[in-house]
Amino acid sequence: MAKGLKLSYEVKRLTLKHTWTIARNSTDYKENIIVKVKKDNIVGFGEAAPNVRYGETPESTIAVIEKAIPLFADRDPWHFVDLGFEIKKLHQTQTAAKAALDIALMDWIAKALHVPFYRYLGLDKTKTPVTTFSIGIDTQEMIIQKVREAEPYPVLKIKLGLGNDEEIIGAVRSVTDKPLRIDANEGWKDKHEAADKINWLASEGVEFVEQPMPDDMLNEIGWVRERVNIPIIADESVKTTADIPKLAAAFDGINIKLMKAGGLQEALRMIWLAKSLKMKVMLGCMVETSVAVSAGASISPLIDYADLDGNLLITNDPFRGAVVEQGKLILNDEPGLGISPEP
Ligand code: MG
């Protein structure tokens, strides 16, 4: 019998509740890849959410997953740290594929140990944070409807950066006084504009701003940071651990996503490094099912801010896992990442 894990995958077409528009693009559905690893009747699940921003498509993701089939069959899964580094070497980029492989591997390991993954890490599940609920860019009418639909969530994340920022904030503030977090998705191209926007947003009850300017404008972002009083969090500027040290001068924190990091093991390294640099840690997601969202939720007791709502934005989540109650992420006591296929 092979010592390794039997790896298989399946493409899932996820339908979005609302057309999802951010500063870069607009979409009605997403095609993610669900990965399964199996040995000794234990099944681990992983997920890849390919992102065009990082040169990923379902096809490019599948190509990397297929390369991993012989690797997983050959390696002892209990050497998961070594296997994690071998996953990284499968491709120079394509981190969504790597994330799917690592998430499935860690789900299998914790299931084989009969413990929830958060318990394996020594984390207190009562320390999970509140997650924001994200409102994509839209007409004022639709923004108002979306904010009303987001009633159960105490903190909202608002997407800006397409030129109608004032209208959007006006619409949001016409229906709620909840704390807001802003994501400009690199949408402001001028440092004076960015600083003015952030100072105005601070006066509108905004807690922090994510990626105000393009990732290659690090000096400008540092300039902006000296002129504002709320934190600036890196998202597009940070993918893996190696990116973090150079960001400490321009940003107050980083937004880690499993899909950018390439999985749980790398995300944990990023959390430890960011904490050692006294940077805030946010954990975000792409449009994802409960597989990848629950993986993120499992490590969320370690972080400052959560934006783990990817599964709440779709109508056909094929899995169950971590849930949200009054905004707070709730982990269950099932072994592994606490995920199971919908019956
Ligand atoms: Mg972002």
Coordinates of C-alpha atoms and ligand atoms in Angstrom, one line a residue:
M1 CA 0.0 0.0 0.0
A2 CA 1.3 3.4 -0.8
K3 CA 2.5 5.4 2.2
G4 CA 1.2 8.7 0.9
L5 CA -2.1 10.4 0.5
K6 CA -4.4 9.8 -2.5
L7 CA -5.1 13.2 -3.9
S8 CA -8.1 14.1 -6.1
Y9 CA -9.9 17.3 -7.0
E10 CA -13.2 18.7 -8.3
V11 CA -14.1 22.1 -9.8
K12 CA -17.1 23.8 -8.0
R13 CA -18.9 26.7 -9.6
L14 CA -20.0 29.1 -6.8
T15 CA -22.9 31.5 -7.4
L16 CA -22.6 34.9 -5.8
K17 CA -25.6 36.5 -4.1
H18 CA -24.8 39.8 -5.6
T19 CA -22.6 40.8 -8.5
W20 CA -19.2 41.3 -6.8
T21 CA -17.5 44.5 -7.8
I22 CA -14.3 45.9 -6.4
A23 CA -11.8 48.5 -7.8
R24 CA -10.4 45.9 -10.2
N25 CA -13.2 43.8 -11.6
S26 CA -16.7 42.5 -11.5
T27 CA -18.0 39.0 -11.3
D28 CA -21.3 36.9 -10.9
Y29 CA -19.7 33.5 -10.1
K30 CA -16.4 31.9 -9.1
E31 CA -14.9 28.6 -10.0
N32 CA -13.0 27.2 -7.1
I33 CA -11.2 23.8 -6.9
I34 CA -12.0 21.5 -4.0
V35 CA -9.1 19.1 -3.1
K36 CA -9.5 15.8 -1.3
V37 CA -6.7 13.8 0.3
K38 CA -7.4 10.3 1.6
K39 CA -5.5 7.6 3.5
D40 CA -6.7 5.1 6.2
N41 CA -10.3 6.1 5.6
I42 CA -9.6 9.6 6.7
V43 CA -10.4 12.4 4.2
G44 CA -8.9 15.9 4.4
F45 CA -10.4 18.7 2.4
G46 CA -8.8 21.8 0.8
E47 CA -9.8 24.5 -1.5
A48 CA -8.2 26.8 -4.1
A49 CA -9.9 30.1 -5.0
P50 CA -7.8 31.3 -8.1
N51 CA -7.5 35.0 -8.3
V52 CA -6.8 36.9 -11.6
R53 CA -4.9 39.6 -9.6
Y54 CA -2.2 37.0 -9.0
G55 CA -2.2 35.4 -12.5
E56 CA -4.3 32.5 -11.4
T57 CA -7.1 30.7 -13.3
P58 CA -8.9 27.4 -12.6
E59 CA -6.7 25.8 -15.3
S60 CA -3.4 27.1 -13.9
T61 CA -4.5 25.9 -10.5
I62 CA -5.4 22.5 -11.7
A63 CA -2.1 22.1 -13.4
V64 CA -0.3 22.6 -10.1
I65 CA -2.6 20.3 -8.2
E66 CA -2.0 17.5 -10.8
K67 CA 1.7 17.9 -10.3
A68 CA 1.1 17.2 -6.6
I69 CA -0.6 13.9 -7.2
P70 CA 2.6 11.8 -7.4
L71 CA 4.3 13.9 -4.7
F72 CA 1.4 13.3 -2.2
A73 CA 1.3 9.5 -3.2
D74 CA 5.0 9.2 -2.4
R75 CA 5.6 11.2 0.7
D76 CA 4.7 10.3 4.3
P77 CA 2.0 12.8 5.3
W78 CA 3.3 12.9 8.9
H79 CA 6.4 14.7 7.5
F80 CA 3.9 17.5 6.7
V81 CA 6.5 20.3 7.3
D82 CA 8.8 18.8 4.7
L83 CA 5.8 18.2 2.4
G84 CA 4.7 21.8 2.9
F85 CA 8.0 23.0 1.6
E86 CA 7.8 20.6 -1.3
I87 CA 4.4 22.0 -2.1
K88 CA 5.9 25.5 -2.3
K89 CA 8.4 24.3 -4.8
L90 CA 5.8 23.0 -7.2
H91 CA 5.5 26.4 -8.8
Q92 CA 7.1 29.8 -8.4
T93 CA 3.6 31.5 -7.8
Q94 CA 0.2 29.8 -8.0
T95 CA -0.4 30.1 -4.3
A96 CA -4.1 29.2 -4.5
A97 CA -3.3 25.7 -5.7
K98 CA -0.6 25.4 -2.9
A99 CA -3.2 26.6 -0.4
A100 CA -5.6 23.9 -1.4
L101 CA -2.9 21.2 -1.0
D102 CA -1.7 22.5 2.4
I103 CA -5.2 23.0 3.8
A104 CA -6.2 19.4 2.8
L105 CA -2.9 18.1 4.3
M106 CA -3.5 19.9 7.7
D107 CA -7.1 18.9 7.8
W108 CA -6.0 15.2 7.3
I109 CA -3.3 15.5 10.0
A110 CA -5.6 16.9 12.6
K111 CA -8.4 14.4 11.7
A112 CA -5.9 11.6 12.0
L113 CA -4.9 13.0 15.5
H114 CA -8.6 13.2 16.4
V115 CA -8.3 16.9 17.4
P116 CA -9.7 20.1 16.0
F117 CA -6.9 22.0 14.2
Y118 CA -7.1 25.0 16.6
R119 CA -6.6 22.6 19.5
Y120 CA -3.6 21.0 17.8
L121 CA -2.1 24.6 17.6
G122 CA -2.9 25.2 21.3
L123 CA -5.4 28.0 20.6
D124 CA -8.4 29.1 22.7
K125 CA -11.5 28.9 20.5
T126 CA -13.3 31.5 22.6
K127 CA -10.8 34.1 21.3
T128 CA -12.0 34.1 17.7
P129 CA -12.7 37.7 16.6
V130 CA -15.7 39.3 15.0
T131 CA -15.6 39.1 11.2
T132 CA -16.6 42.0 9.0
F133 CA -19.2 41.5 6.3
S134 CA -18.0 43.0 3.0
I135 CA -20.1 45.3 0.8
G136 CA -18.9 45.4 -2.8
I137 CA -19.0 48.5 -5.0
D138 CA -22.5 49.2 -6.2
T139 CA -25.2 51.9 -6.9
Q140 CA -26.4 53.9 -3.9
E141 CA -29.7 52.0 -3.9
M142 CA -28.0 48.6 -3.9
I143 CA -25.5 49.7 -1.2
I144 CA -28.4 50.6 1.1
Q145 CA -30.0 47.2 0.4
K146 CA -26.8 45.4 1.1
V147 CA -26.1 47.3 4.3
R148 CA -29.7 46.3 5.4
E149 CA -29.0 42.7 4.5
A150 CA -25.9 42.8 6.6
E151 CA -27.9 43.7 9.7
P152 CA -26.5 40.7 11.8
Y153 CA -22.9 41.9 11.3
P154 CA -21.7 44.5 13.8
V155 CA -18.7 45.7 11.7
L156 CA -18.8 46.2 7.9
K157 CA -16.0 46.3 5.3
I158 CA -16.7 48.7 2.5
K159 CA -15.0 48.5 -0.9
L160 CA -14.0 51.8 -2.3
G161 CA -11.6 53.1 -5.0
L162 CA -13.7 53.4 -8.2
G163 CA -14.3 57.2 -8.1
N164 CA -17.7 57.2 -6.2
D165 CA -16.3 56.9 -2.7
E166 CA -18.3 59.8 -1.3
E167 CA -21.6 58.4 -2.7
I168 CA -20.9 55.0 -1.2
I169 CA -20.0 56.2 2.2
G170 CA -23.0 58.6 2.1
A171 CA -25.3 55.7 1.3
V172 CA -23.8 53.5 4.0
R173 CA -24.1 56.3 6.6
S174 CA -27.7 57.0 5.6
V175 CA -28.7 53.6 7.1
T176 CA -26.1 52.6 9.7
D177 CA -23.6 54.1 12.2
K178 CA -21.7 50.8 12.6
P179 CA -17.9 50.9 12.7
L180 CA -16.5 50.5 9.1
R181 CA -13.3 49.2 7.7
I182 CA -12.4 50.3 4.2
D183 CA -10.7 48.4 1.3
A184 CA -9.5 50.6 -1.5
N185 CA -7.9 47.7 -3.4
E186 CA -5.1 49.9 -4.8
G187 CA -7.7 52.3 -6.2
W188 CA -6.2 55.7 -5.2
K189 CA -3.2 56.5 -7.4
D190 CA -2.1 59.8 -5.9
K191 CA -0.6 60.2 -2.4
H192 CA -2.4 63.5 -1.6
E193 CA -5.7 62.0 -2.7
A194 CA -5.1 58.9 -0.5
A195 CA -4.2 61.0 2.6
D196 CA -7.2 63.2 2.1
K197 CA -9.5 60.2 1.7
I198 CA -8.2 58.5 4.7
N199 CA -8.5 61.5 7.0
W200 CA -12.1 62.1 5.7
L201 CA -12.9 58.4 6.3
A202 CA -11.5 58.5 9.9
S203 CA -14.0 61.3 10.5
E204 CA -16.7 59.0 9.2
G205 CA -16.1 56.3 11.8
V206 CA -13.7 54.2 9.8
E207 CA -11.3 52.0 11.9
F208 CA -8.6 51.3 9.3
V209 CA -8.0 51.3 5.5
E210 CA -6.7 48.4 3.5
Q211 CA -4.3 48.9 0.6
P212 CA -5.0 52.5 -0.3
M213 CA -2.5 52.6 -3.2
P214 CA -0.9 50.2 -5.7
D215 CA 1.5 47.7 -4.2
D216 CA 4.5 49.2 -6.2
M217 CA 3.9 52.6 -4.5
L218 CA 5.4 51.7 -1.1
N219 CA 7.2 55.0 -0.6
E220 CA 4.0 56.9 -1.3
I221 CA 2.0 54.7 1.1
G222 CA 4.7 55.4 3.8
W223 CA 4.2 59.2 3.1
V224 CA 0.5 58.8 3.5
R225 CA 0.9 56.8 6.8
E226 CA 2.7 59.8 8.4
R227 CA -0.3 62.0 7.7
V228 CA -3.2 59.9 8.9
N229 CA -4.3 58.7 12.3
I230 CA -5.9 55.3 11.5
P231 CA -4.0 52.1 10.7
I232 CA -3.1 51.3 7.1
I233 CA -3.2 47.5 6.4
A234 CA -1.3 45.9 3.5
D235 CA -3.2 43.4 1.3
E236 CA -2.1 43.3 -2.3
S237 CA 1.5 44.3 -1.1
V238 CA 1.9 41.1 0.9
K239 CA 1.6 37.5 -0.1
T240 CA 4.1 35.5 1.9
T241 CA 6.5 35.8 4.9
A242 CA 9.3 37.1 2.7
D243 CA 7.3 40.3 1.8
I244 CA 6.7 41.4 5.4
P245 CA 9.9 43.0 6.6
K246 CA 10.0 45.7 3.9
L247 CA 6.4 46.6 4.7
A248 CA 6.9 47.6 8.3
A249 CA 7.9 51.1 7.4
A250 CA 4.8 51.8 5.3
F251 CA 2.0 49.8 6.9
D252 CA 0.6 49.2 10.4
G253 CA -0.4 45.7 9.7
I254 CA -0.9 43.0 7.1
N255 CA -3.9 41.2 5.6
I256 CA -3.0 37.5 5.4
K257 CA -5.0 35.3 3.1
L258 CA -4.5 31.6 2.9
M259 CA -4.8 31.8 -0.9
K260 CA -2.0 34.3 -1.2
A261 CA 0.2 32.7 1.5
G262 CA -0.2 29.2 0.0
G263 CA -1.8 27.6 3.0
L264 CA -2.0 27.3 6.7
Q265 CA 1.6 26.5 7.5
E266 CA 2.8 29.7 5.7
A267 CA 0.0 31.8 7.2
L268 CA 1.2 30.8 10.6
R269 CA 4.8 31.8 9.8
M270 CA 3.4 35.1 8.6
I271 CA 1.5 35.7 11.8
W272 CA 4.5 35.0 14.0
L273 CA 6.7 37.4 12.0
A274 CA 4.2 40.2 11.8
K275 CA 3.6 39.9 15.6
S276 CA 7.4 40.1 16.2
L277 CA 7.5 43.3 14.1
K278 CA 4.6 44.7 16.2
M279 CA 2.3 44.8 13.1
K280 CA -1.4 44.2 13.3
V281 CA -2.6 41.0 11.7
M282 CA -5.8 40.7 9.7
L283 CA -7.0 37.5 8.2
G284 CA -9.0 37.9 5.0
C285 CA -10.3 35.5 2.3
M286 CA -11.4 35.4 -1.3
V287 CA -14.9 34.2 -2.4
E288 CA -14.6 30.7 -0.9
T289 CA -16.7 27.9 0.4
S290 CA -16.7 26.9 4.1
V291 CA -13.6 24.7 3.5
A292 CA -11.1 27.6 3.1
V293 CA -13.1 30.0 5.4
S294 CA -13.1 27.4 8.2
A295 CA -9.4 26.8 7.7
G296 CA -8.9 30.6 8.2
A297 CA -11.3 30.6 11.2
S298 CA -9.2 27.8 12.8
I299 CA -6.2 30.1 13.2
S300 CA -8.3 33.3 13.9
P301 CA -7.8 33.2 17.7
L302 CA -4.3 34.5 16.8
I303 CA -5.3 37.6 14.9
D304 CA -6.5 41.2 15.4
Y305 CA -9.1 41.6 12.6
A306 CA -11.0 39.1 10.6
D307 CA -12.7 39.4 7.2
L308 CA -13.8 35.8 6.7
D309 CA -17.1 36.2 4.9
G310 CA -16.3 34.5 1.6
N311 CA -18.8 31.7 2.2
L312 CA -21.5 34.2 3.2
L313 CA -21.3 35.8 -0.2
I314 CA -22.4 32.7 -2.1
T315 CA -25.7 30.8 -2.4
N316 CA -24.5 27.3 -3.0
D317 CA -21.8 26.5 -0.3
P318 CA -21.2 22.7 -0.7
F319 CA -19.8 22.4 2.9
R320 CA -20.5 23.3 6.4
G321 CA -17.9 24.4 8.9
A322 CA -17.2 27.4 11.1
V323 CA -20.2 29.7 11.4
V324 CA -20.8 33.3 12.4
E325 CA -23.1 34.3 15.3
Q326 CA -23.7 38.0 15.9
G327 CA -20.6 38.6 13.8
K328 CA -18.3 36.4 15.9
L329 CA -16.6 33.4 14.3
I330 CA -17.7 30.1 16.0
L331 CA -15.5 27.0 15.7
N332 CA -17.0 23.6 16.2
D333 CA -15.4 20.7 18.0
E334 CA -15.1 18.3 15.1
P335 CA -11.6 17.0 14.3
G336 CA -9.5 18.7 11.6
L337 CA -10.8 22.0 10.3
G338 CA -14.4 21.2 11.4
I339 CA -15.7 20.9 7.8
S340 CA -18.1 18.4 6.4
P341 CA -19.8 18.1 2.9
E342 CA -23.5 19.3 2.9
P343 CA -25.6 16.1 2.9
Ligands
MG1 MG -8.2 43.7 0.4

